[in-house]
Coordinates of C-alpha atoms in Angstrom, one line a residue:
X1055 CA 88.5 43.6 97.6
X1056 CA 90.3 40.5 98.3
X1057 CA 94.0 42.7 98.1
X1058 CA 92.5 44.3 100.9
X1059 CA 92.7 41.2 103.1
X1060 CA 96.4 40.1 104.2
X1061 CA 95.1 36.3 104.5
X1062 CA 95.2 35.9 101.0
X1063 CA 99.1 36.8 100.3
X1064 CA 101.6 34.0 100.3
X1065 CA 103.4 33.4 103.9
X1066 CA 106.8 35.6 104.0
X1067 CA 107.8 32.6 106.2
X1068 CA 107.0 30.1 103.3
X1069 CA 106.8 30.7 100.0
X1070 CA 105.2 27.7 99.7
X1071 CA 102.9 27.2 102.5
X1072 CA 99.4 26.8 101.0
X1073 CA 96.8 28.7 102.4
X1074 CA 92.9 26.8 102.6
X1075 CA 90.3 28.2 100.6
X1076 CA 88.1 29.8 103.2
X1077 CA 84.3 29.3 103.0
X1078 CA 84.0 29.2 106.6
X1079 CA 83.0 33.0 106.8
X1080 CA 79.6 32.8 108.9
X1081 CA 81.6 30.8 111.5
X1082 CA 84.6 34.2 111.3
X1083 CA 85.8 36.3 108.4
X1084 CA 89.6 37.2 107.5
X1085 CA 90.7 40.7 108.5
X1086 CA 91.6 43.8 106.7
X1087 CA 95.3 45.0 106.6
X1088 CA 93.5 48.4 108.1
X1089 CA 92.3 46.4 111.1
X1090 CA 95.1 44.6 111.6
X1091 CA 97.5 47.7 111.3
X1092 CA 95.1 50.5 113.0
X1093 CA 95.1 47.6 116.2
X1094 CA 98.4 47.5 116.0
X1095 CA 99.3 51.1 115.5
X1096 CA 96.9 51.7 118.6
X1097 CA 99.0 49.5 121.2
X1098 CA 102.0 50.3 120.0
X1099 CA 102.0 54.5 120.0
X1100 CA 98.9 55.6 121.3
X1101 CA 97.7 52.5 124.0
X1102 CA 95.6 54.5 126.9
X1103 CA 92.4 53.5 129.2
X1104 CA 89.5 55.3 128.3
X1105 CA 86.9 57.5 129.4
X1106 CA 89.0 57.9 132.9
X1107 CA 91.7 59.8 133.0
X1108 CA 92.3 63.3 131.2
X1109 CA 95.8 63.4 130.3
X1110 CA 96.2 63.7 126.3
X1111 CA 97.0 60.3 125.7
X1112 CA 94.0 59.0 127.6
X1113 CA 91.7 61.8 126.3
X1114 CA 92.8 61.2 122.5
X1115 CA 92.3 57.4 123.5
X1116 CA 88.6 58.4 124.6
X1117 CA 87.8 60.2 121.7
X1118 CA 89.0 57.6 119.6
X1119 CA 86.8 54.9 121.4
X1120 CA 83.4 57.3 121.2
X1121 CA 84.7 58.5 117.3
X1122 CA 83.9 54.5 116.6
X1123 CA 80.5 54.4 118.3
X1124 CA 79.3 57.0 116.7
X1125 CA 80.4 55.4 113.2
X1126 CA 78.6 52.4 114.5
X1127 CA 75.6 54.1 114.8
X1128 CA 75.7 55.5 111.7
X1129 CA 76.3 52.4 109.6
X1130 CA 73.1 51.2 111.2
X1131 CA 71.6 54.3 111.6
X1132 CA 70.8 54.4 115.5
X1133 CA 68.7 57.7 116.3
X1134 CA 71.5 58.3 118.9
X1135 CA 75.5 56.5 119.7
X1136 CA 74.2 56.5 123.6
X1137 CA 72.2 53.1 121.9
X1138 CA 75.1 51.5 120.8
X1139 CA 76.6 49.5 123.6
X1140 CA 80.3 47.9 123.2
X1141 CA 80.0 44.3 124.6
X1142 CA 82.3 41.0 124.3
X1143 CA 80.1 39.8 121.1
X1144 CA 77.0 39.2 119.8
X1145 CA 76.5 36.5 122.5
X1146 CA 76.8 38.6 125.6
X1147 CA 75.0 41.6 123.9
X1148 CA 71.8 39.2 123.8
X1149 CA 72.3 37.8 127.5
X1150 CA 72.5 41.7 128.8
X1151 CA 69.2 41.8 127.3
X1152 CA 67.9 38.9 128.3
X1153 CA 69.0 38.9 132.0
X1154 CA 68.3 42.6 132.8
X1155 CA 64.1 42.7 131.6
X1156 CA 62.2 42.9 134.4
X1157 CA 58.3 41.2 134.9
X1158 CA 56.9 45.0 134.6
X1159 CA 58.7 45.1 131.1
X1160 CA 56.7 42.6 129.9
X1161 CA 53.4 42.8 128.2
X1162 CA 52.7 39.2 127.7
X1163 CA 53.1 35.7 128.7
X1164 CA 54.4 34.3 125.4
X1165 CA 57.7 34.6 123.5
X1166 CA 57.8 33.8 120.3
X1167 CA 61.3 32.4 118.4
X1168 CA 62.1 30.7 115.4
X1169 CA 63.4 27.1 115.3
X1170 CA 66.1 27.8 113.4
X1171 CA 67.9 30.0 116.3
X1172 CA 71.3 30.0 117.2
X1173 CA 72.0 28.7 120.6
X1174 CA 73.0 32.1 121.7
X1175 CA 69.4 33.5 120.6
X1176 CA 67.9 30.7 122.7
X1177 CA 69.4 29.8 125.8
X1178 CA 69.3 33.1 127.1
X1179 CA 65.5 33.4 126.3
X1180 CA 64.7 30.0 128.1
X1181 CA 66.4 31.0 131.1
X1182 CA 64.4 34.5 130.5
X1183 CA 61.1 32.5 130.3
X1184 CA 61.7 30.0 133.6
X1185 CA 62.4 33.3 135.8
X1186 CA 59.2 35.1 134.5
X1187 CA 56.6 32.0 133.8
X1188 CA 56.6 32.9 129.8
X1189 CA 55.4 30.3 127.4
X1190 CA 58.3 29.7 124.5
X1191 CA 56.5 29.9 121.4
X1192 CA 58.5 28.2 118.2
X1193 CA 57.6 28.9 114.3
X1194 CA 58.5 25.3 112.9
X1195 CA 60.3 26.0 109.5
X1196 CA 59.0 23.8 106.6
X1197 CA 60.7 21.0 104.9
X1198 CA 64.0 20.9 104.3
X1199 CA 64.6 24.5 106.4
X1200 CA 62.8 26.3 103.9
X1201 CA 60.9 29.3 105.0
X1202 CA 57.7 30.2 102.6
X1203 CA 54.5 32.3 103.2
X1204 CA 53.0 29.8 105.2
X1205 CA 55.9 30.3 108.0
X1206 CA 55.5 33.8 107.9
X1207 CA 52.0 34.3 108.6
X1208 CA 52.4 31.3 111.2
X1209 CA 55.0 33.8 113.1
X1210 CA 53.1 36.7 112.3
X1211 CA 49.4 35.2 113.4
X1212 CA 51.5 34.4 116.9
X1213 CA 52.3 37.5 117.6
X1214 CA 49.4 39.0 119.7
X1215 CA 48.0 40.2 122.4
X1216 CA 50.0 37.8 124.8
X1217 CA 53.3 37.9 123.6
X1218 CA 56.3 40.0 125.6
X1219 CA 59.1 39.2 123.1
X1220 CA 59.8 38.7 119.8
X1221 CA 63.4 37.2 119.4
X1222 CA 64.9 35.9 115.8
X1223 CA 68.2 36.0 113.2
X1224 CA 68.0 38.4 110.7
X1225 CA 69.5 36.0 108.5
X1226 CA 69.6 31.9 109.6
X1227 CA 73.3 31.1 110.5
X1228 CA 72.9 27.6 109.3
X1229 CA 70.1 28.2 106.7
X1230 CA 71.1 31.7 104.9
X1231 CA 67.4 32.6 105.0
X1232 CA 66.7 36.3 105.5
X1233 CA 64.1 36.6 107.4
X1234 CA 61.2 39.4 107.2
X1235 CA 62.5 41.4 110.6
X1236 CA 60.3 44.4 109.2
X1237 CA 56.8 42.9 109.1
X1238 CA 57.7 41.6 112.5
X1239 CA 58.9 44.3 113.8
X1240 CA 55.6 46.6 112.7
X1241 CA 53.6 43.7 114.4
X1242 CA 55.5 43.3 117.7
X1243 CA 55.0 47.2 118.2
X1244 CA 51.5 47.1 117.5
X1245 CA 50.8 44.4 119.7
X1246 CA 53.5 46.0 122.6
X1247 CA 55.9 43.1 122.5
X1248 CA 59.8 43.7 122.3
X1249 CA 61.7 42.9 119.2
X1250 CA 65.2 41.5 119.2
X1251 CA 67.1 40.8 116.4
X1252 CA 70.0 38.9 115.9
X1253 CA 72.0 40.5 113.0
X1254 CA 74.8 38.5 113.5
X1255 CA 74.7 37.1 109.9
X1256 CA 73.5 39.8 108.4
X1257 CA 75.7 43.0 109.0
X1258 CA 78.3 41.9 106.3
X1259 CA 76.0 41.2 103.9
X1260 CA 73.0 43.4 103.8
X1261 CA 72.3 47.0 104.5
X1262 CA 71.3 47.2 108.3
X1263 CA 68.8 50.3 109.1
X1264 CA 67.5 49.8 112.5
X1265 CA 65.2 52.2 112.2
X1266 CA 63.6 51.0 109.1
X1267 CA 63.5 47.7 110.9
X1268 CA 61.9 49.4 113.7
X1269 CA 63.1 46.8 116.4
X1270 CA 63.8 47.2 120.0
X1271 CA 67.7 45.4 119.9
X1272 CA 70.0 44.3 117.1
X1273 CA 72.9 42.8 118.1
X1274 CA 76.2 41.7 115.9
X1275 CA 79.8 40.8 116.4
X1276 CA 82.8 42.5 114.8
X1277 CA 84.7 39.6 114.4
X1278 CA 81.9 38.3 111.4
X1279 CA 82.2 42.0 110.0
X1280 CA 86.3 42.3 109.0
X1281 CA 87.1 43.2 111.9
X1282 CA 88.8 42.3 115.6
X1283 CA 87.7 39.3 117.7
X1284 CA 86.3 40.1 121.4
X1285 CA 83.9 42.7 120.3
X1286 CA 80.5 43.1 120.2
X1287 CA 77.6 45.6 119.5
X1288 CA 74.3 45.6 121.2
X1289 CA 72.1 48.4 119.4
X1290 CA 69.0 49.2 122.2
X1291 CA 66.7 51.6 122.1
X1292 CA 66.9 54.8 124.3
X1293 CA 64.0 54.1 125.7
X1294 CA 64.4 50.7 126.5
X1295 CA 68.4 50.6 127.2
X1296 CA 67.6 53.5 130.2
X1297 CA 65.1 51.3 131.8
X1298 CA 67.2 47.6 131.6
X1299 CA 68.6 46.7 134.8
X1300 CA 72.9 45.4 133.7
X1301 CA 74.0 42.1 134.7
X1302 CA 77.6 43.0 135.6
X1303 CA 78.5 46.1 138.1
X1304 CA 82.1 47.6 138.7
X1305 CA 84.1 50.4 137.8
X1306 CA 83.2 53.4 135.3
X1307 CA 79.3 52.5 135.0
X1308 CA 78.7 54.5 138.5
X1309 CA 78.2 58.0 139.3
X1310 CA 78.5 57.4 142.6
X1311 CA 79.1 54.7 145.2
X1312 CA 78.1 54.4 149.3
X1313 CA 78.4 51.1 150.9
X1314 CA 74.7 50.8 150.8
X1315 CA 74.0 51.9 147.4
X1316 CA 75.1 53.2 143.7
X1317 CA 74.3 55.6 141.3
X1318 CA 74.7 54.3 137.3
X1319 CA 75.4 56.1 134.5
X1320 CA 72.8 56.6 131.9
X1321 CA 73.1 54.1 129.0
X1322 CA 75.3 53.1 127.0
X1323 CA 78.0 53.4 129.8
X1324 CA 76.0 51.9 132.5
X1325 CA 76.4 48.5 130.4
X1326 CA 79.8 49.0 130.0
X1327 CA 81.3 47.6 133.1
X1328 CA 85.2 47.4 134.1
X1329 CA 87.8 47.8 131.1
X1330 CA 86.6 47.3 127.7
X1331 CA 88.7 45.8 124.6
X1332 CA 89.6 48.5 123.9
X1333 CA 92.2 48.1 121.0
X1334 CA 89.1 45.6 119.3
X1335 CA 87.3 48.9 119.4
X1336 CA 89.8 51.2 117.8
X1337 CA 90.5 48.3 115.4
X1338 CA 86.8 48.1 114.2
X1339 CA 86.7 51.5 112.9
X1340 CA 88.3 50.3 109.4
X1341 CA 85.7 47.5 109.3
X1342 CA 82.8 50.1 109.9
X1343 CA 84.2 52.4 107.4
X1344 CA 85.2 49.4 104.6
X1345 CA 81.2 48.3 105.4
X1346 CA 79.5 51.6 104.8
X1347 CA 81.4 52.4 101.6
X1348 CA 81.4 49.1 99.7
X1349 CA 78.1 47.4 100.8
X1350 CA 75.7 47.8 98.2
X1351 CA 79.2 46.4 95.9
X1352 CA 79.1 43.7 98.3
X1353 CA 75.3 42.4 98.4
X1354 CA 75.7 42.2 94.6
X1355 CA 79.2 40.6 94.3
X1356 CA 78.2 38.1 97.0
X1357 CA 74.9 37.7 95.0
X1358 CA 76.3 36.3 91.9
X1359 CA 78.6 34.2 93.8
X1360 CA 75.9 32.5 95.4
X1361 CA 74.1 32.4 92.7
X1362 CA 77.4 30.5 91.0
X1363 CA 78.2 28.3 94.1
X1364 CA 74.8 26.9 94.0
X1365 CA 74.6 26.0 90.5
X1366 CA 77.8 24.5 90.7
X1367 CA 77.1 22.5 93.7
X1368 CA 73.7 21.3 92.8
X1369 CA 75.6 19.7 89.5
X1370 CA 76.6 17.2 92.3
X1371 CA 75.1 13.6 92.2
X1372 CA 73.1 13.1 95.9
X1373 CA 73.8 16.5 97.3
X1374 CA 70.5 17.7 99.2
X1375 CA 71.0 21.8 99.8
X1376 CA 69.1 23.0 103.0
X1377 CA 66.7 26.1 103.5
X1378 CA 66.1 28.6 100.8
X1379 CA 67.5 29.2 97.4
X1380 CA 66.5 32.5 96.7
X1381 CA 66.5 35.3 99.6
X1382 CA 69.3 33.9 101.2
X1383 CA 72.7 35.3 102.0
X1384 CA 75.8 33.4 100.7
X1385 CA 75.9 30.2 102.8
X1386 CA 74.8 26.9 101.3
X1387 CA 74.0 24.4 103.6
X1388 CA 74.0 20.6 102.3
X1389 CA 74.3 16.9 103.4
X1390 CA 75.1 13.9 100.2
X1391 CA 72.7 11.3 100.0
X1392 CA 73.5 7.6 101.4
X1393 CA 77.0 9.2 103.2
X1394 CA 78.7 10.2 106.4
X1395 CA 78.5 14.2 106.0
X1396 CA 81.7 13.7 108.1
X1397 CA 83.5 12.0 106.6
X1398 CA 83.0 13.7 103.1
X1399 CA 83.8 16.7 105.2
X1400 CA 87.0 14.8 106.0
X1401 CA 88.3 14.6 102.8
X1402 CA 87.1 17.9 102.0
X1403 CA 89.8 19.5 104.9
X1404 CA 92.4 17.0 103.5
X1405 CA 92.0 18.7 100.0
X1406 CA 92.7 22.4 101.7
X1407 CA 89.2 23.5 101.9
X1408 CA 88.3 25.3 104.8
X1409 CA 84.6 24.8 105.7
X1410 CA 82.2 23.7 108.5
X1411 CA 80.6 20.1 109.4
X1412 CA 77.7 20.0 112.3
X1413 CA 75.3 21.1 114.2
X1414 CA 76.6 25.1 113.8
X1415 CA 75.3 25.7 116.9
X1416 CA 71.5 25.3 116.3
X1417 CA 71.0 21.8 117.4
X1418 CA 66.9 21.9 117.8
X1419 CA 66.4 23.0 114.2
X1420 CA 69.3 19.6 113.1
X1421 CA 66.8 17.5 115.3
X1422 CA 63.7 19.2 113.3
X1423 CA 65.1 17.9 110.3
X1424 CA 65.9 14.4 111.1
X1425 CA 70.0 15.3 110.3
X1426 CA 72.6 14.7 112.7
X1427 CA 74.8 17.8 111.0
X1428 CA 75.6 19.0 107.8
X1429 CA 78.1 20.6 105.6
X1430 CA 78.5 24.4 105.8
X1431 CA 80.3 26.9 103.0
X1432 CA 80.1 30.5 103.3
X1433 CA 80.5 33.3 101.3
X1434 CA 82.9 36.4 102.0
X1435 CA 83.1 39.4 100.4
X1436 CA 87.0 38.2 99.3
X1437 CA 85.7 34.7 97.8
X1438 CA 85.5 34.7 94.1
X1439 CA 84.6 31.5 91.2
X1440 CA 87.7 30.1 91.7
X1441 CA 87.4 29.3 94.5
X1442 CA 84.0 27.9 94.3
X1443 CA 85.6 26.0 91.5
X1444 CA 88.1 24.3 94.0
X1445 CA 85.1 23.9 96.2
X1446 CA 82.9 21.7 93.7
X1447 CA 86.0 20.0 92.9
X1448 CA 87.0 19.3 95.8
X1449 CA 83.7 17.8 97.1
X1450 CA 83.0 15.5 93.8
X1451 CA 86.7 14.2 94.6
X1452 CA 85.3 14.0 98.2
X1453 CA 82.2 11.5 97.2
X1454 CA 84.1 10.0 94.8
X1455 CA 86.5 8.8 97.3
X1456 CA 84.2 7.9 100.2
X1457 CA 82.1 5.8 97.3
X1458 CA 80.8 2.5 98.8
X1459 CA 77.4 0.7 97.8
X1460 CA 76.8 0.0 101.8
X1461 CA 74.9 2.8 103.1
X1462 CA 76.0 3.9 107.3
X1463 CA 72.0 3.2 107.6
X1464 CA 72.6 -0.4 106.7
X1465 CA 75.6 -0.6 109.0
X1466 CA 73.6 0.0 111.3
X1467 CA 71.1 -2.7 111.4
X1468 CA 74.0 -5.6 110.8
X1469 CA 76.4 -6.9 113.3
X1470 CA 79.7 -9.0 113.0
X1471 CA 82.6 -10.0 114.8
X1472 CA 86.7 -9.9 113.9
X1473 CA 88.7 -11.4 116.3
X1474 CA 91.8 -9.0 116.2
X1475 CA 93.8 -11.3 117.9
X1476 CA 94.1 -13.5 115.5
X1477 CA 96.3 -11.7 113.4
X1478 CA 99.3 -9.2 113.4
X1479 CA 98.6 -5.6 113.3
X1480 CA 97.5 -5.5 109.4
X1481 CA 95.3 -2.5 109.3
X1482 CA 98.2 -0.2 110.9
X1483 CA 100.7 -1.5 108.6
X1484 CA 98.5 -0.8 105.8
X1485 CA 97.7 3.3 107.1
X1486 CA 101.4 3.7 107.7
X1487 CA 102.3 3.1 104.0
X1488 CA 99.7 5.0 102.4
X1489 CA 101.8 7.6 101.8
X1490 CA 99.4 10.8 100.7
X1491 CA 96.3 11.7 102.0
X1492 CA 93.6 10.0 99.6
X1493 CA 95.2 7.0 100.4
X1494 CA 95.5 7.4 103.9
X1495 CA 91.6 7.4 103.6
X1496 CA 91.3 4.9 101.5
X1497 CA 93.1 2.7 103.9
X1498 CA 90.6 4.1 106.7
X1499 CA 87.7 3.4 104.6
X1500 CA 88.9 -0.3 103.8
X1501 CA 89.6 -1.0 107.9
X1502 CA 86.2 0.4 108.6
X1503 CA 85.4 -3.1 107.0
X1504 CA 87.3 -4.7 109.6
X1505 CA 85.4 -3.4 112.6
X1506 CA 83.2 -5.7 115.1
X1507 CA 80.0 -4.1 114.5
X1508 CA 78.1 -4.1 117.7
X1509 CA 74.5 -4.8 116.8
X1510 CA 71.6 -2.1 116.7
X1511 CA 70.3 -3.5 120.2
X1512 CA 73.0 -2.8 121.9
X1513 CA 73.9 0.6 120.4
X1514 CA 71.8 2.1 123.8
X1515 CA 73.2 5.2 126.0
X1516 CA 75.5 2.9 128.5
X1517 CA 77.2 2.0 125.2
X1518 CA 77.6 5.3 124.0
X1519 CA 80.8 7.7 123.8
X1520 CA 80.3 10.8 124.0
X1521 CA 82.0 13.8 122.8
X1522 CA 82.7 12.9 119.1
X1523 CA 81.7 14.7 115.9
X1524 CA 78.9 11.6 115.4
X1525 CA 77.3 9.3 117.3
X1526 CA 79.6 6.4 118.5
X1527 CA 79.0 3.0 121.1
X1528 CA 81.6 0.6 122.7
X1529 CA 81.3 -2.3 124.6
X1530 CA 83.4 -5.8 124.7
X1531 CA 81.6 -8.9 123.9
X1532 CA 83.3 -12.5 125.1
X1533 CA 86.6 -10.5 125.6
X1534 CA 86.3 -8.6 122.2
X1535 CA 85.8 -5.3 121.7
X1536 CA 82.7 -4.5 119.1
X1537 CA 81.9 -0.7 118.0
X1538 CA 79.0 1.2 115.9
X1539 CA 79.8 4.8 114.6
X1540 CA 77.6 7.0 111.8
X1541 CA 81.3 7.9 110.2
X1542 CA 83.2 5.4 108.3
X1543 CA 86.5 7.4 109.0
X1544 CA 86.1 6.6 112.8
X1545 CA 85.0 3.7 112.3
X1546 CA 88.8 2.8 110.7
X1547 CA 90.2 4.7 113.2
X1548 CA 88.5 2.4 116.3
X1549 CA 89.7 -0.9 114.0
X1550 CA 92.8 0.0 114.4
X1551 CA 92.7 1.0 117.9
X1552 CA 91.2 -2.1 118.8
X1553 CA 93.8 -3.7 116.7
X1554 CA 96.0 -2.3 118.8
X1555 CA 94.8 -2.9 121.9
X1556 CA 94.1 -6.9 121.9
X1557 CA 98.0 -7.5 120.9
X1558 CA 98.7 -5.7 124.2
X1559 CA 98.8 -7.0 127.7
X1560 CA 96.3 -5.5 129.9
X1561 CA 98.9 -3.9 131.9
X1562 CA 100.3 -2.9 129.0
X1563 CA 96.7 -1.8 127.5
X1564 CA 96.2 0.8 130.4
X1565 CA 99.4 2.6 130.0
X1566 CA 100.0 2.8 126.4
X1567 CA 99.6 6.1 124.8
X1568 CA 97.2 5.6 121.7
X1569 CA 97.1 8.8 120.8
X1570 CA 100.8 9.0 119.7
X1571 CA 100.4 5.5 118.5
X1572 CA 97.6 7.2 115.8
X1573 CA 99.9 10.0 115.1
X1574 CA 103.3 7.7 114.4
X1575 CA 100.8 6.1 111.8
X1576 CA 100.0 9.5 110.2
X1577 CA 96.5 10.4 111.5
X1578 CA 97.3 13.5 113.2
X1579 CA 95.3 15.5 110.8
X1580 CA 91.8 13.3 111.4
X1581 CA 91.8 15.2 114.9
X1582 CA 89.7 18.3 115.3
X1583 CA 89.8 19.5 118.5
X1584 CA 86.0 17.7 118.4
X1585 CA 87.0 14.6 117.1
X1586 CA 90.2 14.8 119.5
X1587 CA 87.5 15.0 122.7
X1588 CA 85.5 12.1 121.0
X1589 CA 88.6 9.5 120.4
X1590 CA 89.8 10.4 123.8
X1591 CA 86.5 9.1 125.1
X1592 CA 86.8 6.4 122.9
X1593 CA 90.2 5.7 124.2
X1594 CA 89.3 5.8 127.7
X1595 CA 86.3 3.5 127.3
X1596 CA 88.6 0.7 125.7
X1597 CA 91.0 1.2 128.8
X1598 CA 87.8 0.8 131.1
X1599 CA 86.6 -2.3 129.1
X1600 CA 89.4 -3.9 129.1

């Protein structure tokens, strides 16, 4: 399958430019050529609005746009395409629901989610439970983000009687755990609660049947699937979707119009509001077809991989993997015992490996398990074992390298003091020379040594930077400055600004640009746009201390 995918052929602009090994595929997936060239063929020779006018462009247009929806229904076989609703993702699919139930729609005064959610299967459900007065019900997972029998019948003993909703993942986005949606299902109907399901990690890796599910909603985004960004699917049921008021209102979901009133179309077009993507939609239909003809190929190719990735990774001295091993989708998350997940995450970009370090968008379940974020990979239909291979190797080299017998933990609880004026500007000089990557961070790691640590006390929310991929405080002590961060890399990275900043002037100090200061030294690639927002901060706070 991976030939299939144009990401994984050599630049024609550069032979030699090295593509990363992608594992960051619950976070996006690559595209097909088909995608890529049906979108393209689409705005170049056909390009028409839709479902408007009747001209022959436009009407071929409109047939192609409803040719995909029924597709869509049939790869999750919806009783009917008027349930499938074209949205801007999985995101806004779950807000339309959320915003448009009415008090008379719900039987209950309880709604009952799993901690593990995705932000955008919980925010939307909080603000649904402050409008109506519902109680948020949460199924703690068990240790570690496992889920076992125990956690079922917890979430299946709290569905009752009171309960109005029923909203979970199919599959954990940060976890991989694949959830039992059917038993739920079968025991939100009988109790007359609503089921939505989040399928966003689940529609490229397992065989989606809505109505063996039995659930009220599924949602999932085409961009996760193969296919174009900007497009999403919100499957509702008839029944439901006819009698859900839609939180946006324009052109094309009327019938008619007065100055006092409207008319809507029935669903899905009531939902569908204004001018859709409509070249994401034409451009899914190879991603629909590629999904309902290699699936089964898929769930057991990705399978094995896991099953490999996991061995393979576990072999690794300190690394603690999260959730369940077995009935789990391809993602493995981990953390490494006694180190800064970031920075190991660090090294692991630096060595061309495309992956994910945080929170992954599920913030109450990192705080449930003591973790301030964590270490992502994640399986693709295209991935293969050699690529895991370069994964495994990459991350020993990744420990290896960030090896140091003094834990972040005990960082924490000592303090000291460097008085960077007292010498020249050693720990730049010493970055600037290292002349590849491992020993770029090598020289990082040493000047992390040469911080002020501010002591534990003061390490207190007046102190604190925010913005950054870990927690970070500043403050300036008897005129110098003193810093505590959970990463050794920034860490380095605020020696040398501080560095910096005492052999300056403070008139100097306030005008200097330190971000092109880091980048003459070589640092350029330390800065994710995350990191880039936390060393701004950082930067600003040692112009205001100063």
């Amino acid at each position: 399958m991976r030939e299939q995918f144009p990401y994984f052929e050599k630049s024609p602009l550069n032979s030699d430019l090295e593509r990363p090994i992608y594992l960051d595929n619950a976070a996006t997936t690559q595209k097909l050529r088909t995608v890529i060239e049906r979108t393209c063929e689409f705005y170049s020779n056909e390009y028409a609005t839709v479902n408007r006018s009747s001209y022959p462009l436009a009407n071929r247009a409109s047939r192609y746009y409803e040719e995909v929806r029924q597709l869509t229904a049939d790869l999750i076989n919806a009783e009917s395409s008027a349930e499938v609703i074209f949205t801007s993702g999985a995101t806004q699919s779950l807000n339309i629901v959320a915003s448009g139930l009415c008090a008379s729609q719900l039987n209950g005064s309880k709604l009952v989610i799993l901690e593990s959610e995705h932000h955008a299967n919980l925010l939307p459900w909080q603000q649904l439970c402050k409008r109506h007065d519902l109680n948020l019900c949460v199924i703690k997972l068990a240790e570690q983000g496992t889920w076992t029998q125990e956690q079922e019948n917890n979430l299946l003993n709290a569905i009752d009687e009171d309960t109005a909703i029923v909203a979970m993942a199919h599959v954990s986005n940060l976890l991989g755990n694949i959830y039992p949606v059917e038993k739920v299902c079968i025991k939100a109907r009988r109790m007359k609660a609503l089921s939505i399901i989040d399928g966003t990690q689940a529609i490229a890796h397992l065989h989606v049947d809505v109505k063996a599910i039995g659930c009220d909603c599924y949602v999932f985004s085409s961009h996760k699937m193969y296919g174009p960004t900007g497009l999403g699917i919100l499957y509702c049921r008839f029944s439901l979707a006819e009698n859900l008021y839609p939180s946006q209102f324009g052109g094309e979901m009327i019938t008619d119009v007065t100055f006092e009133a409207f008319d809507m179309q029935p669903p899905p077009l009531k939902f569908e509001t204004g001018t859709g993507n409509i070249a994401a939609i034409i451009g899914f239909k190879p991603a629909v077809l590629f999904l309902a003809q290699h699936i089964a190929n898929i769930i057991e190719h990705e399978r094995a991989l896991y099953e490999y990735a996991l061995a393979k990774i576990c072999q690794i001295q300190g690394v603690q993997v999260l959730g369940n091993r077995d009935n789990s989708i391809g993602i493995i998350s981990f953390i490494v015992d006694s180190y800064s997940i970031v920075d190991i995450a660090n090294a692991l970009y630096q060595q061309n490996i495309a992956c994910r370090v945080g929170t992954h968008c599920a913030i109450p379940l990192m705080k449930g398990l003591g973790l301030d974020n964590c270490i992502r990979l994640s399986i693709g239909c295209y991935n293969n074992e050699a690529d895991i291979d370069e994964f495994s190797s990459a991350l020993a080299n990744a420990i290896a390298l960030n090896n140091d017998k003094i834990s972040t933990d005990q960082d924490l609880n000592q303090s000291s003091l460097v008085d960077y004026t007292l010498r020249e500007l050693t720990l730049a000089t010493k970055v600037l020379r290292a002349s590849s990557w491992d020993n770029k961070h090598r020289q990082l790691l040493l000047a992390s040594k040469q911080l002020s640590i501010l002591d534990v006390d003061s390490c207190n929310a007046d102190a604190e930077v925010l913005g950054c991929e870990t927690q970070v405080w500043i403050l300036r002590k008897n005129g110098l400055y003193q810093a505590q961060a959970k990463s050794k890399i920034i860490k380095g990275i605020l020696a040398i600004l501080f560095e910096k900043a005492d052999s300056l002037s403070n008139d100097s100090l306030l005008t200097f640009d330190f971000f092109d200061y880091l980048h003459s030294l070589g640092l350029a690639k330390y800065f994710s746009s995350g990191r880039k927002d936390g060393i701004s901060n950082a930067i600003k706070r040692i112009k205001d201390l100063a």
